[in-house]
mmCIF file with all atom_site columns, C-alpha atoms in Angstrom:
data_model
loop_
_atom_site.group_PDB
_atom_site.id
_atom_site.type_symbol
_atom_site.label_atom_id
_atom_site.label_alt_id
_atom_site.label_comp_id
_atom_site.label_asym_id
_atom_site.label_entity_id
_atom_site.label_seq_id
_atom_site.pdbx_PDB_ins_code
_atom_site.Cartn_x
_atom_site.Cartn_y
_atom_site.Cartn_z
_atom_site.occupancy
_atom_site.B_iso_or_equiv
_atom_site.pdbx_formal_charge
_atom_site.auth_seq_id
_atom_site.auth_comp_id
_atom_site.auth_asym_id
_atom_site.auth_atom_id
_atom_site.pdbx_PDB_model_num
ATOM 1   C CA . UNK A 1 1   ? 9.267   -1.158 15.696 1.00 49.00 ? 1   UNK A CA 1
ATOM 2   C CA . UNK A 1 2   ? 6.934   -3.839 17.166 1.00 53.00 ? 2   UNK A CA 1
ATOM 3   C CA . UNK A 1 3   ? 3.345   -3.308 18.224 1.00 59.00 ? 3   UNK A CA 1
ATOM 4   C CA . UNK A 1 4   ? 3.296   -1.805 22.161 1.00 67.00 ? 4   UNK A CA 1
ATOM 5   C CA . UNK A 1 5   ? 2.407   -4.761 24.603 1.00 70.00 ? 5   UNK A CA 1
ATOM 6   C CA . UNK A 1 6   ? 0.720   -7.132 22.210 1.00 76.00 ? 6   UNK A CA 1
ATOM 7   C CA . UNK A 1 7   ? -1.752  -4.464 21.213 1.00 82.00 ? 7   UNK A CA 1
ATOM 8   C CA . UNK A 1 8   ? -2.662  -4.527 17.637 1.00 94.00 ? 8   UNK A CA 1
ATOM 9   C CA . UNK A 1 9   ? -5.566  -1.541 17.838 1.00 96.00 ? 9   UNK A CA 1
ATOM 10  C CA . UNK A 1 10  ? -6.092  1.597  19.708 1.00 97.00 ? 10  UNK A CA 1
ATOM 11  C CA . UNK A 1 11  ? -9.101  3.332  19.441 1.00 98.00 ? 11  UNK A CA 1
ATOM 12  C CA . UNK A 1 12  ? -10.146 7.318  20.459 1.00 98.00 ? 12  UNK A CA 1
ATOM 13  C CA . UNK A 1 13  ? -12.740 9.164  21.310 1.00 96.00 ? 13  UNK A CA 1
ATOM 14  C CA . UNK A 1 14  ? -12.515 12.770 19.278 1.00 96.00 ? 14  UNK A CA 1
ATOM 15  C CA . UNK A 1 15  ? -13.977 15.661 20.987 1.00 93.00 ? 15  UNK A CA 1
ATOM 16  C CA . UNK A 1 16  ? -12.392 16.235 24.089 1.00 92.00 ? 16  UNK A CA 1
ATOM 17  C CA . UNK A 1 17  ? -9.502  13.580 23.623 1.00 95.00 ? 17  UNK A CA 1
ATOM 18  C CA . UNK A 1 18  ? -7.324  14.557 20.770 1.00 97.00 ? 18  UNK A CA 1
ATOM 19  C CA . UNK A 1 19  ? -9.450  17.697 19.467 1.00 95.00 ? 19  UNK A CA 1
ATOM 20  C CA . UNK A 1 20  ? -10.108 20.439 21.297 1.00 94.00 ? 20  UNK A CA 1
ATOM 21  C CA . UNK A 1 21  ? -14.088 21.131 20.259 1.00 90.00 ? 21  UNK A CA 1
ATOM 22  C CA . UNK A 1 22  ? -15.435 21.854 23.157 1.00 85.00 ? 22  UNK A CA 1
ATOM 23  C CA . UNK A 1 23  ? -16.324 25.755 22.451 1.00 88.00 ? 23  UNK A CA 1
ATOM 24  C CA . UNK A 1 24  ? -16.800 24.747 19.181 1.00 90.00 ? 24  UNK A CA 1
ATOM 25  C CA . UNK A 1 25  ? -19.611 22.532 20.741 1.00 87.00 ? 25  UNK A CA 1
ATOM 26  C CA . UNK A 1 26  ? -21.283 24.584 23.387 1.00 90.00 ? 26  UNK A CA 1
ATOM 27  C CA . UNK A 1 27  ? -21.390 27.680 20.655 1.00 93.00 ? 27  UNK A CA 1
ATOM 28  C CA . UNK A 1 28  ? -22.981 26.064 18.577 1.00 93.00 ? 28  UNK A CA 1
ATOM 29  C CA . UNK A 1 29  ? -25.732 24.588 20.437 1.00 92.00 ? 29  UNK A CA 1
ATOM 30  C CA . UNK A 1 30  ? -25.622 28.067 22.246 1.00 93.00 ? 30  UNK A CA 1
ATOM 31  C CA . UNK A 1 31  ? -26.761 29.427 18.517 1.00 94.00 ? 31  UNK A CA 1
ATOM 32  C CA . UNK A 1 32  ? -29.388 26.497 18.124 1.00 95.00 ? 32  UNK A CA 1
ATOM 33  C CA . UNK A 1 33  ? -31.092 27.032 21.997 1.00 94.00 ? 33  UNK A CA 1
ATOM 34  C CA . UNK A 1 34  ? -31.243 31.216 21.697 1.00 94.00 ? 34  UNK A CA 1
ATOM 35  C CA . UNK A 1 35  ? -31.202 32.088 18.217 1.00 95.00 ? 35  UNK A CA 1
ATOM 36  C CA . UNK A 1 36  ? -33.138 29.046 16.317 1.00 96.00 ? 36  UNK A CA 1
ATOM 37  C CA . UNK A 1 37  ? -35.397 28.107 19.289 1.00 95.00 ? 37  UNK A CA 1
ATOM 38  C CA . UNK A 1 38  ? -35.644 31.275 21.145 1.00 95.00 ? 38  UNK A CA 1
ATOM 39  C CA . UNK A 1 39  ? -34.248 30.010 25.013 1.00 93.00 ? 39  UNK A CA 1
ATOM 40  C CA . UNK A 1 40  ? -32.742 32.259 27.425 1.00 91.00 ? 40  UNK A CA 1
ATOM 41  C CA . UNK A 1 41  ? -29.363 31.839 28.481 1.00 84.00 ? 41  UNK A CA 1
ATOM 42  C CA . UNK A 1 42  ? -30.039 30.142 31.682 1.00 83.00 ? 42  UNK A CA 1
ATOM 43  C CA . UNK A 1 43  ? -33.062 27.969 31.139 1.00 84.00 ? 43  UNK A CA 1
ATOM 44  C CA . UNK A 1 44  ? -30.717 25.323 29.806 1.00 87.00 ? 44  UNK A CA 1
ATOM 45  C CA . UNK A 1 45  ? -27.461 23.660 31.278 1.00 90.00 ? 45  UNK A CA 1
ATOM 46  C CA . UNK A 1 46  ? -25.490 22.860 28.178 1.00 89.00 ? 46  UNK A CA 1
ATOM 47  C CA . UNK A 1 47  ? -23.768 20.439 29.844 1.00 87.00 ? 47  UNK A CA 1
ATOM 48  C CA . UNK A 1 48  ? -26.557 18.100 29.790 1.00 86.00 ? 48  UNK A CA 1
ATOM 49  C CA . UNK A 1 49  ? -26.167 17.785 25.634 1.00 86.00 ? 49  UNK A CA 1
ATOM 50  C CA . UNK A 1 50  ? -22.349 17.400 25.582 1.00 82.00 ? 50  UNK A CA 1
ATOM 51  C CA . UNK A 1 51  ? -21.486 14.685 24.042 1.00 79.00 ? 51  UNK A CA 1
ATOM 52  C CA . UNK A 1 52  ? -24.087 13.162 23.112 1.00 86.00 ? 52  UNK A CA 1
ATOM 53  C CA . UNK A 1 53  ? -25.061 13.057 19.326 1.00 86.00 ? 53  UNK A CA 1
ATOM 54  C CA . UNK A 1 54  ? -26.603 16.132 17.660 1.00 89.00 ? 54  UNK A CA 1
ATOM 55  C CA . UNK A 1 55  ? -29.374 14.305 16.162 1.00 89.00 ? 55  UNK A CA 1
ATOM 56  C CA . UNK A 1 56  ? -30.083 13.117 20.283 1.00 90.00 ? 56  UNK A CA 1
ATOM 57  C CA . UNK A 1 57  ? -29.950 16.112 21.406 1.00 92.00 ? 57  UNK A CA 1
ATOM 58  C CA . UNK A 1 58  ? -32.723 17.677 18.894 1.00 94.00 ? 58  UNK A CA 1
ATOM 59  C CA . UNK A 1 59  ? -34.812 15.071 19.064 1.00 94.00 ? 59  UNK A CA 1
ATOM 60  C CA . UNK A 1 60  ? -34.584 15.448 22.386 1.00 93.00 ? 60  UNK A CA 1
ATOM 61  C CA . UNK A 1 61  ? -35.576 19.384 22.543 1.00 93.00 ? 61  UNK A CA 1
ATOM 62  C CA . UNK A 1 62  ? -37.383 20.426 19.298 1.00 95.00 ? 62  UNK A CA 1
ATOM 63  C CA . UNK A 1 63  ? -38.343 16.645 17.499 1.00 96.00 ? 63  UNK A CA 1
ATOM 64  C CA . UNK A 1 64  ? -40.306 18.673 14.784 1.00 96.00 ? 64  UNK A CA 1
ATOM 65  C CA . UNK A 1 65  ? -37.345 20.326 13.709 1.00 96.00 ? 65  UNK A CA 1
ATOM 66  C CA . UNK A 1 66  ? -34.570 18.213 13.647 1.00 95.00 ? 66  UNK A CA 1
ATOM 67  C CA . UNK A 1 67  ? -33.791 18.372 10.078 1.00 94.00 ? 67  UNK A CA 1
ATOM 68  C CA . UNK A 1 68  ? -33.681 22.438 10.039 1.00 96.00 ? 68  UNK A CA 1
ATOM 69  C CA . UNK A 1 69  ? -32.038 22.693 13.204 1.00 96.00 ? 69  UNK A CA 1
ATOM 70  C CA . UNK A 1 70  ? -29.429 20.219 12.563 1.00 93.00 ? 70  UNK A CA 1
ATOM 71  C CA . UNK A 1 71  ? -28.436 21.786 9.248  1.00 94.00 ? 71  UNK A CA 1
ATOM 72  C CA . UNK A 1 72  ? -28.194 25.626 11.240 1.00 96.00 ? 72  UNK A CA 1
ATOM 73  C CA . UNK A 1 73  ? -26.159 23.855 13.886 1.00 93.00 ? 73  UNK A CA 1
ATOM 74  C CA . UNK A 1 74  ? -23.974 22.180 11.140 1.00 92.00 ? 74  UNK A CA 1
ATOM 75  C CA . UNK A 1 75  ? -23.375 25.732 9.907  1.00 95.00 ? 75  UNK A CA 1
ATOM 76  C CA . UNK A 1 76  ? -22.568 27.261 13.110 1.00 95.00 ? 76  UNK A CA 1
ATOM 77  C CA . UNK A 1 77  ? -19.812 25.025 13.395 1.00 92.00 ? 77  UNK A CA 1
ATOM 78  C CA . UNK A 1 78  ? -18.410 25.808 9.860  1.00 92.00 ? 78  UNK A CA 1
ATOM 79  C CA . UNK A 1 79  ? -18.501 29.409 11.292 1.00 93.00 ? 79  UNK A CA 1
ATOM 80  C CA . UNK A 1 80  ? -16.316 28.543 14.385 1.00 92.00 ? 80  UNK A CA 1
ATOM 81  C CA . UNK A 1 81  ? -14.442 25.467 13.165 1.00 91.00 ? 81  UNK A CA 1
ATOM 82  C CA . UNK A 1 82  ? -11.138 27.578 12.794 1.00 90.00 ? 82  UNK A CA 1
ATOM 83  C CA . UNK A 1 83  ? -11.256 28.025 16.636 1.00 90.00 ? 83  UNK A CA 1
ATOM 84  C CA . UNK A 1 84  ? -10.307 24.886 17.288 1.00 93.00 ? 84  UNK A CA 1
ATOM 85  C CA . UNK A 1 85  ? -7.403  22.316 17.001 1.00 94.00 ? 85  UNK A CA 1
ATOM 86  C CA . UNK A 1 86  ? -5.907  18.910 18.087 1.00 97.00 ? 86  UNK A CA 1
ATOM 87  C CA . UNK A 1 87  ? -4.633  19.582 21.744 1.00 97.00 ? 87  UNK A CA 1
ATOM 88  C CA . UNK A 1 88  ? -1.112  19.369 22.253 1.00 97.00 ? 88  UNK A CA 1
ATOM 89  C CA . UNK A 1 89  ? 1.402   16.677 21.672 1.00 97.00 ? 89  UNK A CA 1
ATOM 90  C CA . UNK A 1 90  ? -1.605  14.658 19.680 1.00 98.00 ? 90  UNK A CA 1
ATOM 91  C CA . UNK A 1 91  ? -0.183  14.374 16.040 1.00 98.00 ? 91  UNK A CA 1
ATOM 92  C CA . UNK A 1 92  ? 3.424   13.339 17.504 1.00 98.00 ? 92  UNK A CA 1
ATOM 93  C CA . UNK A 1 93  ? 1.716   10.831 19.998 1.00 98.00 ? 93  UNK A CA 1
ATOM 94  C CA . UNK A 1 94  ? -0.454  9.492  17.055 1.00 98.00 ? 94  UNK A CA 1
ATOM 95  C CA . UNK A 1 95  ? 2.736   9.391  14.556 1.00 98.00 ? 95  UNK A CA 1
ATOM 96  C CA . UNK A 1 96  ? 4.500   6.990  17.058 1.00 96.00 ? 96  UNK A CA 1
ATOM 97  C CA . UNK A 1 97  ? 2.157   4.504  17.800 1.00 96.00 ? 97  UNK A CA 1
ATOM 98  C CA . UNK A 1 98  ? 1.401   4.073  13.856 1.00 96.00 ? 98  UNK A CA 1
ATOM 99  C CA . UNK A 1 99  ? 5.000   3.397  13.768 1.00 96.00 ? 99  UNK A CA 1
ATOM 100 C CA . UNK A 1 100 ? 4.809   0.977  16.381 1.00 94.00 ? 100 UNK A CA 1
ATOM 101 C CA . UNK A 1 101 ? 2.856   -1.193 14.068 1.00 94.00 ? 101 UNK A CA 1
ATOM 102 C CA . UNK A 1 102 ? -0.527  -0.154 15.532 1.00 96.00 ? 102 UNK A CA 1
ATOM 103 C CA . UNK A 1 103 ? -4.056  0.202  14.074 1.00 97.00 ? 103 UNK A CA 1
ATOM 104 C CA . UNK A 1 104 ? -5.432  3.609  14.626 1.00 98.00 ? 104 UNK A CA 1
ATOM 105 C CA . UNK A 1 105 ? -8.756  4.310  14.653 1.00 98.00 ? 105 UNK A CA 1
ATOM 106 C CA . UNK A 1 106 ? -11.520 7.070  16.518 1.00 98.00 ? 106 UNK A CA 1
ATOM 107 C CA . UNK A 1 107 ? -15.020 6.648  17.608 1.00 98.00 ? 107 UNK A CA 1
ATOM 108 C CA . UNK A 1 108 ? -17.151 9.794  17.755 1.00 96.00 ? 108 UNK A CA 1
ATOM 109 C CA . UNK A 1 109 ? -20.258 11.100 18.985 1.00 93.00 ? 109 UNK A CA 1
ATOM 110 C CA . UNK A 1 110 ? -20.327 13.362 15.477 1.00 93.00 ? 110 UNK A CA 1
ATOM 111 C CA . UNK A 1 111 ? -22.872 12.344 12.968 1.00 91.00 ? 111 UNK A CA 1
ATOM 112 C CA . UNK A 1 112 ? -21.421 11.675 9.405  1.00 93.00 ? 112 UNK A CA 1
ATOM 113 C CA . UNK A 1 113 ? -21.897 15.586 8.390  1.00 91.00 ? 113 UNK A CA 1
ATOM 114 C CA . UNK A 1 114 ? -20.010 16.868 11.358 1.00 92.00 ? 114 UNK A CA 1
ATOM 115 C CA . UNK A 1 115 ? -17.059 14.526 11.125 1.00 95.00 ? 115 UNK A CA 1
ATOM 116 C CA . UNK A 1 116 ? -16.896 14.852 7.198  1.00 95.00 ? 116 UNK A CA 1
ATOM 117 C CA . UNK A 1 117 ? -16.487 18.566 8.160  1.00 93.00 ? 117 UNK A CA 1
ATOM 118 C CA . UNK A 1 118 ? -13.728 17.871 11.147 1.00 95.00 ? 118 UNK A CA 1
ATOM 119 C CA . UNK A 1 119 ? -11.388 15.537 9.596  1.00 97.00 ? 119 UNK A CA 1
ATOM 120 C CA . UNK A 1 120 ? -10.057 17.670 6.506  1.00 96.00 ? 120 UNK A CA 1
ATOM 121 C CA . UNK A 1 121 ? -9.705  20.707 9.421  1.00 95.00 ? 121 UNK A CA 1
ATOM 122 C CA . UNK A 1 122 ? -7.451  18.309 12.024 1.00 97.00 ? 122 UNK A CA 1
ATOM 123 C CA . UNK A 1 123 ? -5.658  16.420 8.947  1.00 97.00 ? 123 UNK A CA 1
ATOM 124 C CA . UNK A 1 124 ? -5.269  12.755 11.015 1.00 98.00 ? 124 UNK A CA 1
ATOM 125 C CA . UNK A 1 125 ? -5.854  11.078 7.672  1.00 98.00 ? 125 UNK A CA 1
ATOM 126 C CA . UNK A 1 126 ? -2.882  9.967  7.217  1.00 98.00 ? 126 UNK A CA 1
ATOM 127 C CA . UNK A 1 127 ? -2.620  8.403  10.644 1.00 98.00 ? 127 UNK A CA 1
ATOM 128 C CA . UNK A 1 128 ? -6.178  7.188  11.489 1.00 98.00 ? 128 UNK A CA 1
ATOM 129 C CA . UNK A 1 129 ? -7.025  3.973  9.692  1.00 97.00 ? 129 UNK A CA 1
ATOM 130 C CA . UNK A 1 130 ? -11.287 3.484  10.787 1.00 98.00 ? 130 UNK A CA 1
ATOM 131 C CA . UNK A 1 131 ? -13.700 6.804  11.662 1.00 98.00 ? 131 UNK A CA 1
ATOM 132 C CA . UNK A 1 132 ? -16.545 5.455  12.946 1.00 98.00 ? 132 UNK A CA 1
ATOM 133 C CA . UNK A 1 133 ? -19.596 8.287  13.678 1.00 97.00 ? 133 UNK A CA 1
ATOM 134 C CA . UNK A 1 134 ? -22.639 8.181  15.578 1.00 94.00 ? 134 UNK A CA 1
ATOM 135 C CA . UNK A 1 135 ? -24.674 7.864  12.001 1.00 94.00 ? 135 UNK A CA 1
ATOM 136 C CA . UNK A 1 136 ? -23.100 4.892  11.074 1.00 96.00 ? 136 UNK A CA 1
ATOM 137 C CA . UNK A 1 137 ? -24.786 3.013  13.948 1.00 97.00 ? 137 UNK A CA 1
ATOM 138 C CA . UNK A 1 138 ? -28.331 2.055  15.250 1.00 96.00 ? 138 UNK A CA 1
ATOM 139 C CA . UNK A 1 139 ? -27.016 2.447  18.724 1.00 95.00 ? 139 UNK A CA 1
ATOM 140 C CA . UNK A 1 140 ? -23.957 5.234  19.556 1.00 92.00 ? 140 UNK A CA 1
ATOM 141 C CA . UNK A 1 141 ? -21.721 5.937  22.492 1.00 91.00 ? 141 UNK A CA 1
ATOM 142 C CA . UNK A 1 142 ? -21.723 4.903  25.006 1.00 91.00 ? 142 UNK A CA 1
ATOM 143 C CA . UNK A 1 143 ? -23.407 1.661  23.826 1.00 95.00 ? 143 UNK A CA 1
ATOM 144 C CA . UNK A 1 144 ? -20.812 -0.920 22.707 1.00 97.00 ? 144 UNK A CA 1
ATOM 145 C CA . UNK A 1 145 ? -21.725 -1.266 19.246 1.00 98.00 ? 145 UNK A CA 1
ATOM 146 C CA . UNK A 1 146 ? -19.741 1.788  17.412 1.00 97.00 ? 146 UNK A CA 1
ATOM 147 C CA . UNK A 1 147 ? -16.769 0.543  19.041 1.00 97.00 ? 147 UNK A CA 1
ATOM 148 C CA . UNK A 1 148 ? -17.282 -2.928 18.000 1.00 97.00 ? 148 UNK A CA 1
ATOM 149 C CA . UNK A 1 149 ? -17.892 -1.788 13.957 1.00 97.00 ? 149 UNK A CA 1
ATOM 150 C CA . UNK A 1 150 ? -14.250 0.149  14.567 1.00 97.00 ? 150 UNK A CA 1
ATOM 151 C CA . UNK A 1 151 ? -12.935 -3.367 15.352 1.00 94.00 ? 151 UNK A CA 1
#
């Protein structure tokens, strides 16, 4: 097969586009906000942290404890990582456009930790030739410059 309308690369976002992580996501930070920094449910919208970068997030709320709270958020996600899994249709959709003679490659909001924890569980290896995460960059999503390193 030929490439699909002179495209040579497609890139993805993770979370939310071919991985369902979403409760994964708000648990955790759930766990981090009552349990590691002692919030009530309802002092915090934890909508406002989706998607953007763990390490952003805690600096953002607790900049003392990044480091500690970013390792006991890292292991509430190996607690609920099981929970979740590529949505639908996504392995088949991926296996044809590699076939098509297309580059395949994701750009995440994950830090290295989180995404070297992710990729053995959704097994896109095979399929997914760049992985660019938010701590490979000075500047992540949604500035330009972790899709430009994918490139």
């Amino acid at each position: 097969m030929s490439n699909i309308a002179g495209l040579e690369v497609i890139l993805f976002d993770l979370d939310g586009t071919l991985y369902d992580s979403a409760n994964l996501d708000r648990q955790s930070l759930q766990k981090v906000l009552e349990v590691d920094l002692g919030w009530e449910e309802g002092r915090y919208d934890i909508d406002d942290y989706l998607g953007v970068p763990s390490q952003e997030v805690l600096e953002r709320i607790a900049p003392l404890r990044v480091d500690e709270l970013l390792s006991n958020w890292l292991q509430y996600q190996d607690e609920l990582r099981e929970q979740t899994h590529l949505f639908p249709q996504v392995r088949p959709t991926l296996e044809v456009l590699k076939e098509s003679g297309l580059n395949l490659g994701v750009v995440t909001s994950q830090n290295k930790s989180e995404l070297d924890a992710t990729r053995p569980h959704i097994k896109l290896d095979d399929l997914i030739q760049v992985w660019v995460s938010a701590s490979q960059v000075e500047n992540p999503k949604p500035h330009a410059e972790p899709v430009l390193k994918a490139l």
